[in-house]
Structure formats: structure tokens, C-alpha cells
PDB file of C-alpha atoms in Angstrom:
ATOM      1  CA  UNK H   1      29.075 114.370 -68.978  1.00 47.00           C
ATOM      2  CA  UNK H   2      26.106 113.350 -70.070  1.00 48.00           C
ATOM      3  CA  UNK H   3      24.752 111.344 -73.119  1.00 66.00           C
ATOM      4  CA  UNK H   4      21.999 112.064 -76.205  1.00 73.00           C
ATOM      5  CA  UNK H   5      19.556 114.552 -75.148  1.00 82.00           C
ATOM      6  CA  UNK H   6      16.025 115.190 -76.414  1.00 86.00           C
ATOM      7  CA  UNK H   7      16.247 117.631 -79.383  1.00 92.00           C
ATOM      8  CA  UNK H   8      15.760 121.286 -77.781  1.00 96.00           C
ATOM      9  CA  UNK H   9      13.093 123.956 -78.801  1.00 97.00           C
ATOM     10  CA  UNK H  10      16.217 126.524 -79.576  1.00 98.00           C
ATOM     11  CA  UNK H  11      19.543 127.119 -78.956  1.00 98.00           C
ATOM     12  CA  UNK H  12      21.056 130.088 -78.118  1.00 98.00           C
ATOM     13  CA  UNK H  13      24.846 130.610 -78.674  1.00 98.00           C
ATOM     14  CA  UNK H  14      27.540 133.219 -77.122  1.00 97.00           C
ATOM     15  CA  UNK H  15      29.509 134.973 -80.228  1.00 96.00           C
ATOM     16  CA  UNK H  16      33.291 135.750 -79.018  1.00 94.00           C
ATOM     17  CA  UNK H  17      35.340 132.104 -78.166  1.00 93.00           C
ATOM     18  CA  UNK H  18      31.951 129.871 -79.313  1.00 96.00           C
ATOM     19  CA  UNK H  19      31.105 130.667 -82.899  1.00 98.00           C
ATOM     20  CA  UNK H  20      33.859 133.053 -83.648  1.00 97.00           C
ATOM     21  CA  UNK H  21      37.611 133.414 -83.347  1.00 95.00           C
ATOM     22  CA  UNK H  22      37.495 137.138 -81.834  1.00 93.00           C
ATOM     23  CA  UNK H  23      41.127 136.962 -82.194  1.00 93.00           C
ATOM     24  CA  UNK H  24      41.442 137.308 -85.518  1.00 94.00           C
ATOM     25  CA  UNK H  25      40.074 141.163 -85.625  1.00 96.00           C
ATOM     26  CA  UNK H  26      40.355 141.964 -81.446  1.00 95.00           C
ATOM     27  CA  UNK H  27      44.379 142.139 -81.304  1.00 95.00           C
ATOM     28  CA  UNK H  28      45.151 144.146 -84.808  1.00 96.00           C
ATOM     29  CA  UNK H  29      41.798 146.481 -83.470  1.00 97.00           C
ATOM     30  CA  UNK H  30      43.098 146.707 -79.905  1.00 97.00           C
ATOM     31  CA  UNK H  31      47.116 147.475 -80.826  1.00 97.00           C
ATOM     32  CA  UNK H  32      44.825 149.924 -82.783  1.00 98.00           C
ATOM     33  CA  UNK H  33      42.782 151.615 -80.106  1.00 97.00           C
ATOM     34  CA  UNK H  34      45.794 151.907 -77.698  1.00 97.00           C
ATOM     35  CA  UNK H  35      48.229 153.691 -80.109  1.00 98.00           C
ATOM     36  CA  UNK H  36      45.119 156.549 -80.630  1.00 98.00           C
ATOM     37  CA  UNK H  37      44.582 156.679 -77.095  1.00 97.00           C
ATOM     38  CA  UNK H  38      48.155 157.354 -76.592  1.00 97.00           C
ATOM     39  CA  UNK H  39      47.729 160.170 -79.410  1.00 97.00           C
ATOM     40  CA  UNK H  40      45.118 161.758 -78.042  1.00 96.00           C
ATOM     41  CA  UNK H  41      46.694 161.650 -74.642  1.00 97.00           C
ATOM     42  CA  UNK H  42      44.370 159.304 -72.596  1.00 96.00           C
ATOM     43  CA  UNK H  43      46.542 156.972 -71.708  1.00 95.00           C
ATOM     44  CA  UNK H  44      50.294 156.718 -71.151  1.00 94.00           C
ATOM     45  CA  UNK H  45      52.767 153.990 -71.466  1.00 90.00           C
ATOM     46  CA  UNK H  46      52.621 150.653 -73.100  1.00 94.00           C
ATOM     47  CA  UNK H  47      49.818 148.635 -74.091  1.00 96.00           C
ATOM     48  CA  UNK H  48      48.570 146.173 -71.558  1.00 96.00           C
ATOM     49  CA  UNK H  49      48.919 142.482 -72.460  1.00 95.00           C
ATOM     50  CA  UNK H  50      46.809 140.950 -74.958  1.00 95.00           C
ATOM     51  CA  UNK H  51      45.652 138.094 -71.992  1.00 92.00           C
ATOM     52  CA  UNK H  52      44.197 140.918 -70.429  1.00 93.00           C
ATOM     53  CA  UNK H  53      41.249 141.439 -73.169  1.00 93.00           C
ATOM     54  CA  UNK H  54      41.476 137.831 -74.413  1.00 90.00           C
ATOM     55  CA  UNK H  55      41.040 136.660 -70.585  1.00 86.00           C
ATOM     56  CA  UNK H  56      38.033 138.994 -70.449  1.00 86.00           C
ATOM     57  CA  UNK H  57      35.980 137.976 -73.230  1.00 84.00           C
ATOM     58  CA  UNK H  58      32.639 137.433 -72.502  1.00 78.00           C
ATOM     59  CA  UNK H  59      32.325 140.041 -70.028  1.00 80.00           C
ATOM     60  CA  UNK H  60      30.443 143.540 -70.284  1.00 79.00           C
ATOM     61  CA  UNK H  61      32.276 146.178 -72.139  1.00 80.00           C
ATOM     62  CA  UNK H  62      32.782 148.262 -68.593  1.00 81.00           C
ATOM     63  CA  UNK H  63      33.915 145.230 -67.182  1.00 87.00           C
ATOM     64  CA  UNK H  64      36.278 144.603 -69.617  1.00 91.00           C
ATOM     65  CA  UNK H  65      37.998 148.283 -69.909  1.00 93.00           C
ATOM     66  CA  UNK H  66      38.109 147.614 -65.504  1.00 92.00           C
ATOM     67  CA  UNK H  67      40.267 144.999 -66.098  1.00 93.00           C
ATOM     68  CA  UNK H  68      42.735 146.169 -69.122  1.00 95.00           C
ATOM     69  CA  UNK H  69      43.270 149.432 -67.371  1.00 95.00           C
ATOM     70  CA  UNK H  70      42.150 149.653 -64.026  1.00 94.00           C
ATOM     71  CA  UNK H  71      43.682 153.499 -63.575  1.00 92.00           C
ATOM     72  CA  UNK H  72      42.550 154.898 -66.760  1.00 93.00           C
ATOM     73  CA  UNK H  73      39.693 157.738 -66.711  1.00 94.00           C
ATOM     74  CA  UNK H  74      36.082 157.023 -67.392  1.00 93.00           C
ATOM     75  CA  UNK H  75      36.739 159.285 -70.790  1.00 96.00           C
ATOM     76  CA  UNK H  76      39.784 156.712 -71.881  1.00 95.00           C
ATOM     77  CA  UNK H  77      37.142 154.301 -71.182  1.00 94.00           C
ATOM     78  CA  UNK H  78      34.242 155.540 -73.419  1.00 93.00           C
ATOM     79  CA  UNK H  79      36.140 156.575 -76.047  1.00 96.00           C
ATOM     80  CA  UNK H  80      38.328 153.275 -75.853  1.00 95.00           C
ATOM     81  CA  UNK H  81      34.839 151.484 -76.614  1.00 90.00           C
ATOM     82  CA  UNK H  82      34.246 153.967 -79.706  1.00 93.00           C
ATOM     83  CA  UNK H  83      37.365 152.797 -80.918  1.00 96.00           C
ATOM     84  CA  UNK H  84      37.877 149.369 -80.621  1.00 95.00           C
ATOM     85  CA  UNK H  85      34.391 148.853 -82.335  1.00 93.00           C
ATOM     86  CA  UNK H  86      35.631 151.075 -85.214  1.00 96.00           C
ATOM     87  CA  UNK H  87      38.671 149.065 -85.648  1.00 97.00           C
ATOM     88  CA  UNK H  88      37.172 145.981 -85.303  1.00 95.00           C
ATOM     89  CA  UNK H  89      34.645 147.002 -88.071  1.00 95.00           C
ATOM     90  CA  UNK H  90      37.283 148.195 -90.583  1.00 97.00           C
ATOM     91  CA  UNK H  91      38.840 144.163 -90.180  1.00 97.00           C
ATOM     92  CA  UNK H  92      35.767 142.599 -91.103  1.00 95.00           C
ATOM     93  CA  UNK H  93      35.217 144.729 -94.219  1.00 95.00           C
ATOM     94  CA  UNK H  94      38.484 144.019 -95.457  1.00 96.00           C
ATOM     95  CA  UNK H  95      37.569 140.487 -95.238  1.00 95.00           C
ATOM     96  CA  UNK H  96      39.107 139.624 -91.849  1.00 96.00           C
ATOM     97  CA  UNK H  97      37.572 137.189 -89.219  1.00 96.00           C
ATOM     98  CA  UNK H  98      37.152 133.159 -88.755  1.00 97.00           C
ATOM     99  CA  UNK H  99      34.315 130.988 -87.549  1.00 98.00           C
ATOM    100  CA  UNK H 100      35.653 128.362 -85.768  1.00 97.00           C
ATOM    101  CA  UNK H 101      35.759 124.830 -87.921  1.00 97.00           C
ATOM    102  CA  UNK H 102      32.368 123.412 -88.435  1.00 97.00           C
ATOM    103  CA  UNK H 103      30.182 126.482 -86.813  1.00 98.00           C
ATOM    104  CA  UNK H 104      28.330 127.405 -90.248  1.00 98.00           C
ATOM    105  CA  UNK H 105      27.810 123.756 -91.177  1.00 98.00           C
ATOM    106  CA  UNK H 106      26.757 122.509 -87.516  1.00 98.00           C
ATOM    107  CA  UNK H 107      24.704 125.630 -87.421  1.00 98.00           C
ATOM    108  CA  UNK H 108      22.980 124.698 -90.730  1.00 98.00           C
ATOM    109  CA  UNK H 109      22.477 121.251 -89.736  1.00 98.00           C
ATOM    110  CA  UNK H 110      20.645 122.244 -86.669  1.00 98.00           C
ATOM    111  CA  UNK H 111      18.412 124.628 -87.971  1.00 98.00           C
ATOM    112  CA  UNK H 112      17.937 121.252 -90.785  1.00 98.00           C
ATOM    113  CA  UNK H 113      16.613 119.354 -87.769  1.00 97.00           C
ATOM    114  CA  UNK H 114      13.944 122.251 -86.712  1.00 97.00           C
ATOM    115  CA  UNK H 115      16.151 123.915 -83.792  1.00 98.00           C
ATOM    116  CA  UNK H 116      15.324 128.022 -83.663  1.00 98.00           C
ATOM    117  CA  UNK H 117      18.833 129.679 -83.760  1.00 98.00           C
ATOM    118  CA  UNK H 118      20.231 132.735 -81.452  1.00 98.00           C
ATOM    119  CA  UNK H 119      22.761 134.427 -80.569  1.00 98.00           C
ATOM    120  CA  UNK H 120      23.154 135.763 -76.868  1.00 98.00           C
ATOM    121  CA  UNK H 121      26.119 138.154 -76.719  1.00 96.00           C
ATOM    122  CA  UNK H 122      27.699 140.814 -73.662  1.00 92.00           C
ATOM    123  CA  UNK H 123      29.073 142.155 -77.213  1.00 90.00           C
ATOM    124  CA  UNK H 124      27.671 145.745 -79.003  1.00 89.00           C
ATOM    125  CA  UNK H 125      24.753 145.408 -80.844  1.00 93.00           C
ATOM    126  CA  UNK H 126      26.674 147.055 -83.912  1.00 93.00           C
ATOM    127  CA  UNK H 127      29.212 144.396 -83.296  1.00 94.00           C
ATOM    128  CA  UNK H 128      27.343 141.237 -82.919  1.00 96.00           C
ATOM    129  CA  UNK H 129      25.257 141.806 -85.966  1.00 96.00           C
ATOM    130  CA  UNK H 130      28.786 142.619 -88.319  1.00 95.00           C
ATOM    131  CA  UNK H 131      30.164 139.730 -87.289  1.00 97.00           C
ATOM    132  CA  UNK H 132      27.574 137.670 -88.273  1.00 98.00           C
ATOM    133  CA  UNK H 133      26.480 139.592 -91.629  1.00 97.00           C
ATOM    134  CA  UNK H 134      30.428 139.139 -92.379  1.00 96.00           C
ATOM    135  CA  UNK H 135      30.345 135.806 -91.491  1.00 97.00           C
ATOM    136  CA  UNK H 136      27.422 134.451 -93.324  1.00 97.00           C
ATOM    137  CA  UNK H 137      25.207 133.527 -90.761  1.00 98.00           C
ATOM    138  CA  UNK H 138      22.520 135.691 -90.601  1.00 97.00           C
ATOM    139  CA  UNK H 139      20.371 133.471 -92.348  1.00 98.00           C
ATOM    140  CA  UNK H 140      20.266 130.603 -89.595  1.00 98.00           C
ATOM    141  CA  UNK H 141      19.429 133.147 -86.781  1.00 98.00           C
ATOM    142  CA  UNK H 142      15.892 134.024 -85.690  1.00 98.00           C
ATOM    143  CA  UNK H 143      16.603 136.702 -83.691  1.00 98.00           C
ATOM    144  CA  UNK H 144      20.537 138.216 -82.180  1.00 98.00           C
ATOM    145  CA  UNK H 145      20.346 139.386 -78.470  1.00 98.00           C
ATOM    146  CA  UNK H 146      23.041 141.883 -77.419  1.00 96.00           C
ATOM    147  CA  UNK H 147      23.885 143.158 -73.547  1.00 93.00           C
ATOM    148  CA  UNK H 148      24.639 146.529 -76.050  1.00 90.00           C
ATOM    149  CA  UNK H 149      20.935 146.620 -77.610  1.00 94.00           C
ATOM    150  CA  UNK H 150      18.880 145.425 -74.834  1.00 95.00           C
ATOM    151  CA  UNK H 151      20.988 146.986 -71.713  1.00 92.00           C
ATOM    152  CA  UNK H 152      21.042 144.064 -69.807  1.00 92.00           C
ATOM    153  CA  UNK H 153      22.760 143.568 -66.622  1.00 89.00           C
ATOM    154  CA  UNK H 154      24.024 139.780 -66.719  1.00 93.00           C
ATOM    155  CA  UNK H 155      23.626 137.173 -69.641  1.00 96.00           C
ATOM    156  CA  UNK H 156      21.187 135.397 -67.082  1.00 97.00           C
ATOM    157  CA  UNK H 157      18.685 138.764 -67.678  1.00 97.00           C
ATOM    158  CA  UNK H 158      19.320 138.574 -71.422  1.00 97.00           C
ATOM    159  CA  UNK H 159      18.486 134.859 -72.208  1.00 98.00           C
ATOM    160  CA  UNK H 160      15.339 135.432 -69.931  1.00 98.00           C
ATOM    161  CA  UNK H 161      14.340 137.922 -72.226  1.00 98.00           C
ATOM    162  CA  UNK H 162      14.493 135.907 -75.129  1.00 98.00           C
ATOM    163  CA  UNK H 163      12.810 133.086 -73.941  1.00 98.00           C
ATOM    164  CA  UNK H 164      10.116 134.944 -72.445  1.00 98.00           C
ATOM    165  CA  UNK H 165       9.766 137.013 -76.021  1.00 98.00           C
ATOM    166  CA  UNK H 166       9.709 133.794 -78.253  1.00 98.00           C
ATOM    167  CA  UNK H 167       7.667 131.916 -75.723  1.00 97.00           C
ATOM    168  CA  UNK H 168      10.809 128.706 -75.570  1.00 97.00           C
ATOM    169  CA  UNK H 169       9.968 126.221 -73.592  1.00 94.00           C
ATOM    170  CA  UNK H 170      13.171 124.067 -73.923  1.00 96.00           C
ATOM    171  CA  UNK H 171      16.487 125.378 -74.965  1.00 98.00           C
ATOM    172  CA  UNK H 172      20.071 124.964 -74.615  1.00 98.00           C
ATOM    173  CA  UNK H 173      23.068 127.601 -74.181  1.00 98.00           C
ATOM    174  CA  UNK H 174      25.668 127.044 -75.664  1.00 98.00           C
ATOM    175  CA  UNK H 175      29.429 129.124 -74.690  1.00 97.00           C
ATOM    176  CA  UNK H 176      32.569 129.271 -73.407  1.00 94.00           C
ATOM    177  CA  UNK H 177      32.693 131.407 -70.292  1.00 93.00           C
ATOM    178  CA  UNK H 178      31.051 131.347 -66.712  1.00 93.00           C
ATOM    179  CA  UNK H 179      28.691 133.972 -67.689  1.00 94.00           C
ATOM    180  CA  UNK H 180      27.030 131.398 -69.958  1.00 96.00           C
ATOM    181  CA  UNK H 181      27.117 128.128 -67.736  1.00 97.00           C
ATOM    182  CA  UNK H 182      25.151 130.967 -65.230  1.00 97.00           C
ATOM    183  CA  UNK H 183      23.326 131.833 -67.732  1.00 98.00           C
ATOM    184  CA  UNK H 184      21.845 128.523 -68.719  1.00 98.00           C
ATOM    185  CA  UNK H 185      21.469 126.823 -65.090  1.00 98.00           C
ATOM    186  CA  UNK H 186      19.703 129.791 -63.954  1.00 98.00           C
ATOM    187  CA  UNK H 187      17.028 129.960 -66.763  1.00 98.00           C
ATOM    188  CA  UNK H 188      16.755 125.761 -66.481  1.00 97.00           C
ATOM    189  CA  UNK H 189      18.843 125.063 -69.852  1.00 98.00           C
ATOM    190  CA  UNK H 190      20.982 122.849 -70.831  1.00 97.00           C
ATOM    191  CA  UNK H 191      24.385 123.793 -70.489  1.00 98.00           C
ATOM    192  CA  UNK H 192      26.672 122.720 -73.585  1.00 97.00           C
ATOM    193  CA  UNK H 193      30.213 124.795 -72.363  1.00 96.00           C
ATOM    194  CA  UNK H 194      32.992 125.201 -75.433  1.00 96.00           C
ATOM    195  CA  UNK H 195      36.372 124.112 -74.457  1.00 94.00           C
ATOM    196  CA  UNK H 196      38.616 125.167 -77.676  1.00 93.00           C
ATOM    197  CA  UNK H 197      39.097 128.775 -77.435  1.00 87.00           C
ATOM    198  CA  UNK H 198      41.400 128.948 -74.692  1.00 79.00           C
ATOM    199  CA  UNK H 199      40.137 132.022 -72.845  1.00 79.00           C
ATOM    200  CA  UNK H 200      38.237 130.718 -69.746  1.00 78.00           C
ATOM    201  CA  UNK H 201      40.098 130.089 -66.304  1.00 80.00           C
ATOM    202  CA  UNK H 202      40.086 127.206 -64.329  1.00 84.00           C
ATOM    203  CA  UNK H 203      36.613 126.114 -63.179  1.00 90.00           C
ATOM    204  CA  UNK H 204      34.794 128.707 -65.066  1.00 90.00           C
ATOM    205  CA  UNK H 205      33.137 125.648 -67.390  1.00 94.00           C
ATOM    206  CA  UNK H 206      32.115 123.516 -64.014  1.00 95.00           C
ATOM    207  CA  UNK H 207      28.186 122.980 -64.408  1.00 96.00           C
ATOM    208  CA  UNK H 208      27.858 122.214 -67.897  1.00 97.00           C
ATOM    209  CA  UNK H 209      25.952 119.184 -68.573  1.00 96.00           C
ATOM    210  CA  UNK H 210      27.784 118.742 -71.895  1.00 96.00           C
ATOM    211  CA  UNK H 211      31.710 119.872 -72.352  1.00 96.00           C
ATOM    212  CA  UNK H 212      32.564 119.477 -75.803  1.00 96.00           C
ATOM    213  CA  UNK H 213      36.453 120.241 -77.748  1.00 96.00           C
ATOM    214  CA  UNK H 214      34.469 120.527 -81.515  1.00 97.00           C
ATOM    215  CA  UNK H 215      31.714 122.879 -82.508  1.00 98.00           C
ATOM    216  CA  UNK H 216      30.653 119.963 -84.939  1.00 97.00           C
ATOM    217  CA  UNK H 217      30.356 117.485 -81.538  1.00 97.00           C
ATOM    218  CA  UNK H 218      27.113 119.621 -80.808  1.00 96.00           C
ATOM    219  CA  UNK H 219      25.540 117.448 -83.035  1.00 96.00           C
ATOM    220  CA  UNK H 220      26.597 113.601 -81.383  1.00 95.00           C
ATOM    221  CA  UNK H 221      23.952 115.521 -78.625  1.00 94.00           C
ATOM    222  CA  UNK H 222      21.174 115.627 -80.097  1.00 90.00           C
TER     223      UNK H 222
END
């Protein structure tokens, strides 16, 4: 791994397993969405495993619903989507949620140092812009880019949209899934991969130029 780098232009940041602990509103929300799905009679038997969803973090929505429940109809799909949003909204507003430790401080004391702030996010645009209202960051972001607002294919299209719109010439992505190390090498950023959430599978991080176990060890970087 490598050393100090120059201070970057902007940083853009992945939401779920980098700046927040999706946990803490995902598993009530998707208990939730699979218990009204049973009542309305798209979809039978148990709910699949939480490391289904948990391992698919950071993924498109589609993607995701592919890989909890592979058989279930296109409908179950949609409307699963409709309602883990809902029930993910109704936890933040009764004050649910958590930041990793250090996120809002590190955050703060980058934007102190003159780096522009975003988010890049596979997440909802509804969703990404909660969390961070809820959380109390939407003061240190410039812009939030969503796969759900801008339709995006791949994180790689979406962080080539905001540097192209905001005219970045350096930058760094920071996350904790493949999608984001992609992301980053193929837009010529430097890679800073989050290893403390637990989600990724083996490998997924390899490419990084920076691995780090802290939010707050963002900052021995630059």
C-alpha cells in the first residue's frame, strides 16, 4: 500500500458499508418487506438469509433482488423495491441509522483542507439523500450522485459523469466493494478501498492503492 499522496481535487465516497452502517435500518426494513410480500402473496416461504442482501450491497437494485430471490416474479421484484425503501425511510425518521466512527468528523476535516465532497451511490436517489439529511451530512457534500437519479449502468458510468460535470481533474474514490475499486481505476483515481464493514468477498478490494480498517485513517493519506 502506498504512502502520503498529493491532496486530491475531490473525493467521492460510496454510501452503504463506507460512510454508513446500512445495517442498522436494512435488516428491521427487509424482515419488513418480506412479511408484506408474503401478505400480499408474492412470495412464499421463509425469508432468505440476511448474507444474501448484506453480501449484495453495493450492487444495482435489480441485481440485488436477482440474488435474494432468484425465482421470484418481476412484480415481487418491483414492488419489493417500493417497499424496502419505505421501510427503510420510516427507520431513519424514528431516529435510526449510524455513520461509521469518525465519518462526519473525517468528512469535515477534509472539506477543512479544500477537498470537494460526493457521494457516488448504486442506492435510490430518495434513499441516498435521507440518509444523509438524517445523518447530518448534507452540508459537506457538493453534489450526491445516485445509479437511481441518473440511470446509470455501472458506478464506472456514474463517477464519469461527475467528473466530467464538475470539470475534476484529480480525485479519489473511496468504498468498500469491487464496483468502486472498478470504478476508480477505470476513471484514473485513486483507489482508497474500506475494509471494516464486512460485506465484500475475497479479492473484491484487490487494486486499491490505499486499504484502510478506520474511516478517520483517510486522513494519515493526505
Amino acid at each position: 500500500m502506498s504512502t502520503q499522496r498529493n491532496l486530491p481535487e475531490a473525493m467521492f465516497f460510496d454510501m452503504d458499508g463506507t460512510l454508513f452502517q446500512t445495517e442498522t435500518i436494512l435488516l428491521p426494513a427487509y424482515h419488513a418487506t418480506f412479511d408484506v410480500l408474503r401478505e400480499k402473496g408474492l412470495y412464499t416461504g421463509e425469508t432468505p438469509p440476511e448474507e444474501r442482501i448484506l453480501g449484495a450491497l453495493g450492487m444495482l437494485l435489480e441485481h440485488i433482488w436477482q440474488r435474494v430471490m432468484p425465482d421470484a416474479s418481476i412484480e415481487a421484484r418491483l414492488a419489493a423495491d417500493e417497499l424496502l425503501l419505505r421501510f427503510q425511510m420510516e427507520e431513519l425518521k424514528q431516529g435510526h441509522g449510524k455513520l461509521y466512527e469518525g465519518v462526519a468528523e473525517t468528512l469535515q476535516a477534509l472539506k477543512d483542507k479544500g477537498v470537494r465532497l460526493f457521494v457516488a451511490s448504486n442506492g435510490l436517489e430518495d434513499y441516498v439523500g435521507h440518509v444523509t439529511e438524517a445523518m447530518g451530512l448534507s452540508h459537506l457534500f457538493e453534489d450526491l450522485y445516485s445509479a437511481g437519479k441518473y440511470q446509470t449502468r455501472s458506478k464506472v458510468d456514474l463517477v464519469k459523469l461527475a467528473l466530467d460535470t464538475h470539470q475534476i481533474g484529480s480525485a479519489w474514490m473511496v468504498g468498500d466493494r469491487s464496483s468502486d475499486v472498478e470504478a476508480g481505476l477505470k476513471n484514473n483515481l485513486t483507489v482508497a478501498a474500506c475494509d471494516y464493514a464486512g460485506f465484500r468477498e475475497t479479492g473484491e478490494l484487490d487494486g486499491a492503492h490505499i486499504r484502510i480498517r478506520r474511516f478517520a485513517e483517510l486522513l494519515e493519506y493526505v
